[in-house]
Coordinates of C-alpha atoms and ligand atoms in Angstrom, one line a residue:
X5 CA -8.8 18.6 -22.4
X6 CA -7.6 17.4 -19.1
X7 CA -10.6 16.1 -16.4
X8 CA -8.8 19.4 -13.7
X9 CA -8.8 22.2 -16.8
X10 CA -12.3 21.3 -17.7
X11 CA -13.3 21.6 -13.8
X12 CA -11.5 25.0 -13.6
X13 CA -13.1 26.7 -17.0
X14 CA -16.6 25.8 -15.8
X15 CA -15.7 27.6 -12.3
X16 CA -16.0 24.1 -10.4
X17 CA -13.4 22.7 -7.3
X18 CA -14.8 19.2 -7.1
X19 CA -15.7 16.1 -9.5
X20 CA -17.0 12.5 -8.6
X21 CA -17.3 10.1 -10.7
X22 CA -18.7 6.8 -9.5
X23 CA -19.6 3.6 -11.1
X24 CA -23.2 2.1 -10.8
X25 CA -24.6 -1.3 -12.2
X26 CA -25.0 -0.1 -15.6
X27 CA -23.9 4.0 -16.1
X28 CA -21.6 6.1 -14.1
X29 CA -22.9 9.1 -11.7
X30 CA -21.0 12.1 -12.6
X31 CA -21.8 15.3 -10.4
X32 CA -19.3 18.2 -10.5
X33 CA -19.9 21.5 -7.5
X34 CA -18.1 24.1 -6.4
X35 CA -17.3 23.6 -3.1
X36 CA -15.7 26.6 -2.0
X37 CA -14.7 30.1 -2.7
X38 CA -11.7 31.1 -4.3
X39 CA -10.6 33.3 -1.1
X40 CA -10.8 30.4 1.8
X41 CA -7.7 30.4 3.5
X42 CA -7.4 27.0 3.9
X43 CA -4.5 27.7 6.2
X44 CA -7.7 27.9 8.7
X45 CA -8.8 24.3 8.6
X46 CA -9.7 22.9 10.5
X47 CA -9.2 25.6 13.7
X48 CA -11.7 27.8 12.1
X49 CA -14.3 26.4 9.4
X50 CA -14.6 22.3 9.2
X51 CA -15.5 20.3 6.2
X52 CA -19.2 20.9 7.2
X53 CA -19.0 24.3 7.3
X54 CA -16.9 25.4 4.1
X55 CA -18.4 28.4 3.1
X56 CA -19.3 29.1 -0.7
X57 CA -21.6 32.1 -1.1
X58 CA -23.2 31.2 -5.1
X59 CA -23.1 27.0 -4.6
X60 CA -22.9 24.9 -7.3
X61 CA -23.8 21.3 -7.7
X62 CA -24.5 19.7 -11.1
X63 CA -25.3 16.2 -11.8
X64 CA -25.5 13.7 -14.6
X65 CA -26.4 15.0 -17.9
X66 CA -26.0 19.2 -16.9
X67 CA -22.3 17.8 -14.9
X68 CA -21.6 16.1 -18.4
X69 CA -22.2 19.1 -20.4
X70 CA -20.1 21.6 -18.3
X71 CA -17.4 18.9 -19.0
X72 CA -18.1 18.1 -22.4
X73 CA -14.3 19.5 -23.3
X74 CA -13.1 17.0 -21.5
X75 CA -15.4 14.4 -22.9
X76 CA -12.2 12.2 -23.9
X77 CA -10.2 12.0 -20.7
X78 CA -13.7 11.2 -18.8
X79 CA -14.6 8.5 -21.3
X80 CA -10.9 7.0 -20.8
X81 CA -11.6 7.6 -16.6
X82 CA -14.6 5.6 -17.0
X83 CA -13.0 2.3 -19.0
X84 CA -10.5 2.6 -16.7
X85 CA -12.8 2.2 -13.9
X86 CA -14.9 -0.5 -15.1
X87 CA -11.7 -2.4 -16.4
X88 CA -10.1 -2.4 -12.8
X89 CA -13.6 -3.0 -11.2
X90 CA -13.1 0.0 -9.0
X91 CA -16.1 2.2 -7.5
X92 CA -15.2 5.8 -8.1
X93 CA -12.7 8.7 -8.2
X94 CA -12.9 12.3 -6.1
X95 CA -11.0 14.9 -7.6
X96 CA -10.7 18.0 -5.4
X97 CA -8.7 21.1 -7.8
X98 CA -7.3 24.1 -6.0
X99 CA -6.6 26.2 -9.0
X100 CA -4.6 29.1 -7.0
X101 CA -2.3 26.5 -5.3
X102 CA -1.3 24.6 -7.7
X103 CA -2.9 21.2 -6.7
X104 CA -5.5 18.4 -7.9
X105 CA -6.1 15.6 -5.2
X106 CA -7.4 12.5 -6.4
X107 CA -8.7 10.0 -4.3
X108 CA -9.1 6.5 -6.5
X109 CA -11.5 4.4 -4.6
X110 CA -11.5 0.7 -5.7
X111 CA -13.5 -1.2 -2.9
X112 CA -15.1 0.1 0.5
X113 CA -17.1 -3.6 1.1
X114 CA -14.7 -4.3 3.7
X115 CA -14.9 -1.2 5.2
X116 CA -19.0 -1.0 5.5
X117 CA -20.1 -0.9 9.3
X118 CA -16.6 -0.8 10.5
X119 CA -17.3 1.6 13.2
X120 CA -14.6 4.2 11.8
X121 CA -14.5 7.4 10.5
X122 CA -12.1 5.8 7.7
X123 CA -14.5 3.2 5.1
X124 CA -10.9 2.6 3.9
X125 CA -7.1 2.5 4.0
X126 CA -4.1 4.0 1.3
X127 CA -1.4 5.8 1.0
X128 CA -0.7 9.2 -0.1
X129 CA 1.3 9.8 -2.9
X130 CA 2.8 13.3 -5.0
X131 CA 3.2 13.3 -8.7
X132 CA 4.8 16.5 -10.2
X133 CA 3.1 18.9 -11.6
X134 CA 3.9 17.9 -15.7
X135 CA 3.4 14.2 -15.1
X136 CA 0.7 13.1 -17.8
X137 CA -2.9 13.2 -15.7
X138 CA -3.5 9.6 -17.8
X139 CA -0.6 8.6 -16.1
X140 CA -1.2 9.3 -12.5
X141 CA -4.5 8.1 -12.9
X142 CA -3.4 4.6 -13.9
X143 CA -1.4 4.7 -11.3
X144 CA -3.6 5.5 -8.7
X145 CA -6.0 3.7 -9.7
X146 CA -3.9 0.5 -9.8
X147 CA -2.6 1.4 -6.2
X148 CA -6.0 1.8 -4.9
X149 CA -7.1 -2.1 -6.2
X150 CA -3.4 -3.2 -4.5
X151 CA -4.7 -1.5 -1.2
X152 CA -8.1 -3.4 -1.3
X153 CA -5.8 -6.6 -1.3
X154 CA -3.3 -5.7 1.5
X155 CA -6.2 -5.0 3.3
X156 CA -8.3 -7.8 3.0
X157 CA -4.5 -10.1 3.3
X158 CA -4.2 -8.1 6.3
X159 CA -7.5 -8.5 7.5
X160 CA -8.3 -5.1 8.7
X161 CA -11.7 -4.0 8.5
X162 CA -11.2 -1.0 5.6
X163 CA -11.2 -1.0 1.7
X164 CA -8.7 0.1 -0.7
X165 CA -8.0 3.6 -1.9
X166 CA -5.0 5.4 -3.0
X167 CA -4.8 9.7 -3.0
X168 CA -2.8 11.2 -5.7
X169 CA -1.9 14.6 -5.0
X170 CA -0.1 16.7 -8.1
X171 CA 1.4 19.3 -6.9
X172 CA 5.5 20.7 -6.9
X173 CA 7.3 19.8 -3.5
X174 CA 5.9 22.4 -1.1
X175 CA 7.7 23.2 2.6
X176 CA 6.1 21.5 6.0
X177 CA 5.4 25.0 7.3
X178 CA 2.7 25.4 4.2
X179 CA -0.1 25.9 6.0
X180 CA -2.4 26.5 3.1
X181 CA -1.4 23.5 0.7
X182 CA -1.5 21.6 4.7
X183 CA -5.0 22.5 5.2
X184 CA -6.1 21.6 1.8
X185 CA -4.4 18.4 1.7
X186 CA -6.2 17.3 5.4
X187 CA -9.3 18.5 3.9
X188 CA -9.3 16.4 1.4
X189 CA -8.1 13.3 3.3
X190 CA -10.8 14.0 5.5
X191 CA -13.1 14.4 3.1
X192 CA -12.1 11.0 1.2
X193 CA -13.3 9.0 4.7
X194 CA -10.2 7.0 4.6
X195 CA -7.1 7.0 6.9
X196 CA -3.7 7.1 4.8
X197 CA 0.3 7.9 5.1
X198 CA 2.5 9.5 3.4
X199 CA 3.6 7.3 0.0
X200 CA 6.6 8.8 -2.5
X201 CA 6.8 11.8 -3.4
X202 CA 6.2 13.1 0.1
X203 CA 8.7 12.8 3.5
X204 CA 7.4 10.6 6.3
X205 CA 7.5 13.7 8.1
X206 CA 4.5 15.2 6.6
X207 CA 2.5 12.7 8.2
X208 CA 3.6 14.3 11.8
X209 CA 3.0 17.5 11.1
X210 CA -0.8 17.1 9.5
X211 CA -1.6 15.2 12.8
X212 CA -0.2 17.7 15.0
X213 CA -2.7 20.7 13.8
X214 CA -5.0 19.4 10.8
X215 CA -6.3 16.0 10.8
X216 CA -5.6 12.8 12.8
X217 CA -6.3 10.4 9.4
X218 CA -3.2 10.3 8.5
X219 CA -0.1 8.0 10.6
X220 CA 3.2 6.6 9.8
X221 CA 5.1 9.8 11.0
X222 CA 8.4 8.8 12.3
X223 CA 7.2 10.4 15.6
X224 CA 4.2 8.8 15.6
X225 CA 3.2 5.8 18.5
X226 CA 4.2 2.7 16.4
X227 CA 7.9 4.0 14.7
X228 CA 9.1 2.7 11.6
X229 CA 7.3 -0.4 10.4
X230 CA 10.1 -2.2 9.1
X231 CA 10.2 -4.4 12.4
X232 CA 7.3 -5.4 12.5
X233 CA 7.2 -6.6 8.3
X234 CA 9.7 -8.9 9.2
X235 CA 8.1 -10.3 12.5
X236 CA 5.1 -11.3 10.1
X237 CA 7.5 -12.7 7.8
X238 CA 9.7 -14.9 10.2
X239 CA 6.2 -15.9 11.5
X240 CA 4.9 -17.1 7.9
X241 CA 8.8 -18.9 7.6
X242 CA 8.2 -20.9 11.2
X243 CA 4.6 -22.1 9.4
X244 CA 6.1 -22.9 5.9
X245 CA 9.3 -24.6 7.8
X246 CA 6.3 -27.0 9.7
X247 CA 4.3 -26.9 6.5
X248 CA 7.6 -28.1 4.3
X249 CA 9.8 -30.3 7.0
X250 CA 7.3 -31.3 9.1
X251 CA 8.7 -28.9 11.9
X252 CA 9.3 -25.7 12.5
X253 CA 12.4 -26.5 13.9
X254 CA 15.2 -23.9 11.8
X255 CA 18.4 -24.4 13.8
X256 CA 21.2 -25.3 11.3
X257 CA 18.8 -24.8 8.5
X258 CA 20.9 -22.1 6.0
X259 CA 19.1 -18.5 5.2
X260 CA 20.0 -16.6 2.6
X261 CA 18.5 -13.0 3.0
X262 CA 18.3 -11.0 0.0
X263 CA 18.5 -7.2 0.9
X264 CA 19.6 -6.1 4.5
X265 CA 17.8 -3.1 4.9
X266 CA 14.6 -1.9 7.5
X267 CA 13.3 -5.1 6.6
X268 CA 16.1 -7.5 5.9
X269 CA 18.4 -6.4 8.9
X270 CA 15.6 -7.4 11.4
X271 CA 14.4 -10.8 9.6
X272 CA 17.9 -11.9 9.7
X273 CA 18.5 -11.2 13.1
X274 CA 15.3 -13.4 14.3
X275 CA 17.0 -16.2 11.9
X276 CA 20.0 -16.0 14.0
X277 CA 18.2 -16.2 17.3
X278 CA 16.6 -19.4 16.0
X279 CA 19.5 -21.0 15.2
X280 CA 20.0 -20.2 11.5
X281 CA 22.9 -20.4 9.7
X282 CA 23.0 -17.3 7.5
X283 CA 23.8 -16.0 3.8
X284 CA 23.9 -12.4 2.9
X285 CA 23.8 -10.4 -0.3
X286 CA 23.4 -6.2 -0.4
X287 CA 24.4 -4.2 -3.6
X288 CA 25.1 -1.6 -0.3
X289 CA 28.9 -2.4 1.1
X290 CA 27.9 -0.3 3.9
X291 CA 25.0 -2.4 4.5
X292 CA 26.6 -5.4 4.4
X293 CA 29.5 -4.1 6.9
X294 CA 26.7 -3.3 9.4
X295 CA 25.2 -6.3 9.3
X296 CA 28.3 -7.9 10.3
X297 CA 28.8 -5.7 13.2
X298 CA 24.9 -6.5 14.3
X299 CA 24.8 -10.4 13.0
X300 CA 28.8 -11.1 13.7
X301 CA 28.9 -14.7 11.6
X302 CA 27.7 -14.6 8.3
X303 CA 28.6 -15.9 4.8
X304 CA 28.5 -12.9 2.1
X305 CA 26.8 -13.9 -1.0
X306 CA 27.4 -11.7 -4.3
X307 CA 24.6 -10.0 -5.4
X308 CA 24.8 -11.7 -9.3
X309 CA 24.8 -15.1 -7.4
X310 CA 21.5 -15.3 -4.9
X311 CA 19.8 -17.3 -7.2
X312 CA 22.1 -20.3 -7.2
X313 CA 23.2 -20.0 -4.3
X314 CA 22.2 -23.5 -2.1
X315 CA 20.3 -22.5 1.0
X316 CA 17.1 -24.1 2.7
X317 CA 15.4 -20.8 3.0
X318 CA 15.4 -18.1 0.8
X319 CA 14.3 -14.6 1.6
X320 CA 14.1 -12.1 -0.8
X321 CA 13.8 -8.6 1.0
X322 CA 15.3 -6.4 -1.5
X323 CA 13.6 -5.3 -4.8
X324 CA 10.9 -7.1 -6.7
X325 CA 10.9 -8.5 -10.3
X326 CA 13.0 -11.1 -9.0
X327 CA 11.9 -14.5 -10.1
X328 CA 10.8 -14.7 -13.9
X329 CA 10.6 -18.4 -15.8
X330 CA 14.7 -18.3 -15.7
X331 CA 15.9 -17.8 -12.2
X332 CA 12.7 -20.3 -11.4
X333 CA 14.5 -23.1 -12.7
X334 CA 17.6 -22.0 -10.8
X335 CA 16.3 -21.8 -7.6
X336 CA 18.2 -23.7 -5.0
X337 CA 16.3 -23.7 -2.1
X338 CA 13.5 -25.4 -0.2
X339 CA 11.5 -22.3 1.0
X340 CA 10.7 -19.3 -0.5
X341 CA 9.7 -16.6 2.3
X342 CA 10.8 -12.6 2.1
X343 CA 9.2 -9.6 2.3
X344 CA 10.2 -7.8 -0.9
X345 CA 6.8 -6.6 -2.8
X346 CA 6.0 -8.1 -6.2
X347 CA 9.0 -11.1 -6.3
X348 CA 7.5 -12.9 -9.3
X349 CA 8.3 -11.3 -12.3
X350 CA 4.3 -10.9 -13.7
X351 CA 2.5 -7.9 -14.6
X352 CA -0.9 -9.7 -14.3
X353 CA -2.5 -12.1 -11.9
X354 CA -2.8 -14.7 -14.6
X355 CA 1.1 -13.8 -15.0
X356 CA 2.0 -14.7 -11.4
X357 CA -0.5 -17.8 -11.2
X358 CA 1.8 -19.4 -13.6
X359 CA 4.8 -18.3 -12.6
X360 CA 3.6 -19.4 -8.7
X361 CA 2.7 -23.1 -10.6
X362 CA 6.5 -23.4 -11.9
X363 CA 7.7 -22.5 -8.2
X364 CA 5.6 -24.9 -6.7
X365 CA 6.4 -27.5 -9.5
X366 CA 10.1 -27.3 -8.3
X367 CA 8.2 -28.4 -4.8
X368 CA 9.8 -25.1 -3.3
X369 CA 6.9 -23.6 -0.2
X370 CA 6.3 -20.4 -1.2
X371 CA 3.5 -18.8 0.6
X372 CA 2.8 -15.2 -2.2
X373 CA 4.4 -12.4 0.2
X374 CA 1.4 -9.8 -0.3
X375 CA -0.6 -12.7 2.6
X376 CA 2.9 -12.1 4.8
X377 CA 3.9 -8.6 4.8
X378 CA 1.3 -6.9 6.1
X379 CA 2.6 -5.3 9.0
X380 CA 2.6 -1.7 7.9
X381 CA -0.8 -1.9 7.1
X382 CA -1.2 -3.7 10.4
X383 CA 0.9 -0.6 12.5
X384 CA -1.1 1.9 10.7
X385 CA -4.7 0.2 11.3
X386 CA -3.1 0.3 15.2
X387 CA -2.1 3.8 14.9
X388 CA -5.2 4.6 13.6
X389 CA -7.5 3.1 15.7
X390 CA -5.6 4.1 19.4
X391 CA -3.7 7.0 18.0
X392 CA -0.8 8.0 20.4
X393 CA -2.0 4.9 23.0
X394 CA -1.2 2.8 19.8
X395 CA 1.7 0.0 20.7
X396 CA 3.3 -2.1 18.8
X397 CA 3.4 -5.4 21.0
X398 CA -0.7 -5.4 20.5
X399 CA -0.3 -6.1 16.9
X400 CA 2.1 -9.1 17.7
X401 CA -1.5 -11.6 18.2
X402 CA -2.8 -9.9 14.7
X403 CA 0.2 -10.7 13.3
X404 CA 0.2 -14.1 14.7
X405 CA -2.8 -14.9 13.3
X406 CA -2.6 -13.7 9.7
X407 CA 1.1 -14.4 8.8
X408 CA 1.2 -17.4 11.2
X409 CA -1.7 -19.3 11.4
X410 CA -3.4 -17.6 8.1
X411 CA -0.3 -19.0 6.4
X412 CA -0.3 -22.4 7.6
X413 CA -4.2 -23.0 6.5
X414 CA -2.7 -21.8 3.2
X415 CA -0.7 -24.3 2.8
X416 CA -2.2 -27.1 4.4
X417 CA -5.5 -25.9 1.7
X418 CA -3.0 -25.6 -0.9
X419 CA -1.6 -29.4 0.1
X420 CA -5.1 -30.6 0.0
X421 CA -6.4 -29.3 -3.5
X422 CA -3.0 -29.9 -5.3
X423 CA -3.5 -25.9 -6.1
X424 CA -0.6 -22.8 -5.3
X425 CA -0.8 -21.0 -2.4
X426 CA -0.9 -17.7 -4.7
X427 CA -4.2 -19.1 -6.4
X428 CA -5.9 -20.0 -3.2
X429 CA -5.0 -16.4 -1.5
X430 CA -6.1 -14.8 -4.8
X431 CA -9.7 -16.7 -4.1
X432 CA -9.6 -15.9 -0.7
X433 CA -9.0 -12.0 -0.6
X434 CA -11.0 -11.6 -3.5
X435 CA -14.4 -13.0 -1.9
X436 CA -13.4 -10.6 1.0
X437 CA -13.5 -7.8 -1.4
X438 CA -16.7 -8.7 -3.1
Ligands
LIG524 P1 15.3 -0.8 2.3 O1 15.5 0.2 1.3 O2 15.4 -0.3 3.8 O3 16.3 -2.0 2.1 C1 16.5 -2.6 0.9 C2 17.9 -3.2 0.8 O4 18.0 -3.9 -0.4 C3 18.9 -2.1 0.8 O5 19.9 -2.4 1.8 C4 19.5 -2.2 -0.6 O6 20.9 -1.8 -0.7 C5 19.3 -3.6 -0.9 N1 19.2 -4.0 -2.4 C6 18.7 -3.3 -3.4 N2 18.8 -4.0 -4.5 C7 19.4 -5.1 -4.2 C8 19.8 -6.3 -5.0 N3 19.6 -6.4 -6.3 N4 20.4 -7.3 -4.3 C9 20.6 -7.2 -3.0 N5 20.3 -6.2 -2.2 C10 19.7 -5.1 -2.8 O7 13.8 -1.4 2.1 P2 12.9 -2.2 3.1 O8 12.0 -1.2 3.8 O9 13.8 -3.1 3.9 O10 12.0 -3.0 2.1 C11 12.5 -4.2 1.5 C12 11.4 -4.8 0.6 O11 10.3 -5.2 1.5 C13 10.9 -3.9 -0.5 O12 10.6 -4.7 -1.6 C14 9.7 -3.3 0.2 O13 8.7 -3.0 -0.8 C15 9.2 -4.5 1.0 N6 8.3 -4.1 2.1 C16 8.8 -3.2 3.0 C17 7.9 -2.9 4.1 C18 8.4 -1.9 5.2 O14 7.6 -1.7 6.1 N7 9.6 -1.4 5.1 C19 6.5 -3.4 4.2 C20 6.2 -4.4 3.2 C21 7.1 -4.7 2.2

């Protein structure tokens, strides 16, 4: 039986289940009646004051026997929480709407003493409804150890966590899935925004009337953080240009940019301002017609032939899974700086290590992209912390200083120690984690 069936027979809302030295703490409650209008939260009852009129907390052994049908699925939770080295799940069921919350914890060391409310940072994310509960849970939990990375790239003072939600689509004017959903946000001590599954919207609407832990909202202070990802990126291109040619001089150099959307548009037009000569490639013809208008001079590259293609500087802002073994050894450029998430083709760490050696054996400068674009998380930290005073020009000296000057002690450490970039960042985020 499923972890949420197992909570619901034994007349339970809540689970967590959190990893210690050498067990697991498993406690199971009800936290609140079956008839709270969460519509209400948090105008008239707060997290501290949820009413339930026969509570119901059980721990350990007694939790473990009220979920002894689903004995399986927790075994599986708990190798899958020791495997990824994460610290716990919250589940939070609401039976009568249709939804299970899960907020997958992997790491709140960086978030200890911070100051905040939030102990970390992650998105938000809705599966459907019939989506196998193993499923999401992988996937969660594997987002929430990706978020304990950005964050510690990004250097913002918060762990990594990632909320599931499985639910069916529900309307912005849902007042009672609304509430529930900021309840448990707020519950999970972490500030988020909203991931697939959900519109970017929903994040404007929670902080208008239940709960300020959420940003990104396209009418929220700091706008779309496309922008910004690609001011951290040109930064990190300036320091691998110095790193690589001795200067960070990039007039005439060529710049082939990979993908000309939120991210790709902007990155490109700070190449041209610099002096760049530029290469484009979109599968989008519409995309590639507007970057004309905005860019005027540009050579269009077919998509089939980036790889080949001979440029100083390539940045790949499109999709990731680019660069396996294959296009590697095809590469035809000098530096390889975009913001697209996951370029090398690996599915592990040891996967990319060796796929980062082969890069670097073609002596191409690539700094790994997760140390680069960081912006978003960098906006939504901002957001966060100054809410609607939050601006985007006082994340320009953050950015500075972990896509510029964090990259260039990458790569002047990576110089040093005949090692990649990707294996020293690995070291270095990882000891921030710990
Ligand atoms: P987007 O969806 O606005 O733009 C992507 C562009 O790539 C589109 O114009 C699309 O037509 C094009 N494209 C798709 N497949 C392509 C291919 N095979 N060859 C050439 N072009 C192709 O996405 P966005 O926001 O610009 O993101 C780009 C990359 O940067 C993604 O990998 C994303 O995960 C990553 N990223 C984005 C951030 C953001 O704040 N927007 C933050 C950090 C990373």
């Amino acid at each position: 039986m499923e972890l949420h069936r197992a909570l619901i027979q034994g007349g339970f809302t809540s689970m967590r289940l959190m990893r210690q030295r050498a067990a697991f703490d498993l406690q199971v409650a009800k936290r609140w009646d079956t008839d709270l209008d969460f519509a209400n939260y948090p105008q008239r009852f707060r997290l501290d004051q949820m009413v339930c009129a026969v509570p119901h907390v059980l721990g350990n052994q007694d939790a473990r026997a009220a979920m002894s049908g689903a004995r399986d699925a927790l075994a599986r939770a708990e190798e899958l929480l020791v495997a990824g080295e994460h610290e716990m799940i919250v589940m939070n069921v609401h039976a009568a709407l249709g939804m299970r919350v899960v907020n997958h914890v992997h790491s709140s060391a960086m978030g200890l003493l911070n100051g905040f409310h939030a102990l970390r940072a992650g998105g938000v994310r809705r599966h459907e409804p019939e989506e196998a509960a193993e499923e999401v849970l992988i996937d969660g939990l594997n987002l929430g150890r990706g978020m304990s990375y950005k964050n510690a790239a990004a250097q913002i003072p918060f762990g990594g966590c990632k909320m599931t939600v499985q639910c069916a689509e529900f309307p912005l004017d849902d007042d009672a899935r609304l509430g529930f959903l900021a309840s448990c946000i707020d519950a999970g001590h972490f500030f988020t925004g909203p991931d697939m599954g959900f519109q970017p919207e929903l994040a404007d609407v929670l902080r208008a009337r239940f709960t300020r832990n959420i940003v990104g909202g396209p009418n929220g202070s700091m706008g779309p953080t496309g922008a910004p990802t690609a001011l951290g990126t040109f930064l990190a291109l300036e320091r691998c240009a110095r790193a690589h040619w001795g200067s960070s001089d990039l007039e005439g150099k060529r710049a082939l940019v990979q993908g000309l959307g939120a991210v790709g548009l902007p990155l490109a037009q700070m190449m041209k301002r610099r002096g760049m000569r530029l290469l484009v490639a979109d599968t989008d013809e519409a995309r590639v017609r507007t970057a004309r208008e905005v860019l005027g001079d540009v050579e269009v590259v077919p998509v089939q032939q980036v790889i080949g293609t001979a440029c100083e500087v390539l940045a790949p802002c499109a999709v990731g899974g680019v660069f396996g073994e294959e296009e590697i050894a095809r590469l035809n450029c000098e530096i390889l700086c975009g913001a697209a998430n996951n370029q090398l083709r690996a599915v592990s760490k040891a996967g990319e290590l060796a796929l980062a050696e082969s890069v670097a054996a073609r002596s191409i400068t690539y700094p790994p992209e997760w140390m680069h674009n960081i912006a978003g998380v960098v906006a939504g930290y901002e957001e966060y912390r100054n809410q609607d005073d939050a601006s985007a020009e006082r994340i320009r000296p953050h950015l500075e200083r972990v896509c510029g000057d964090g990259i260039t002690s990458l790569l002047a450490e990576a110089k040093r120690e005949g090692r990649t970039p990707t294996a020293l960042a690995y070291g270095a985020v990882e000891s921030r984690i710990a």
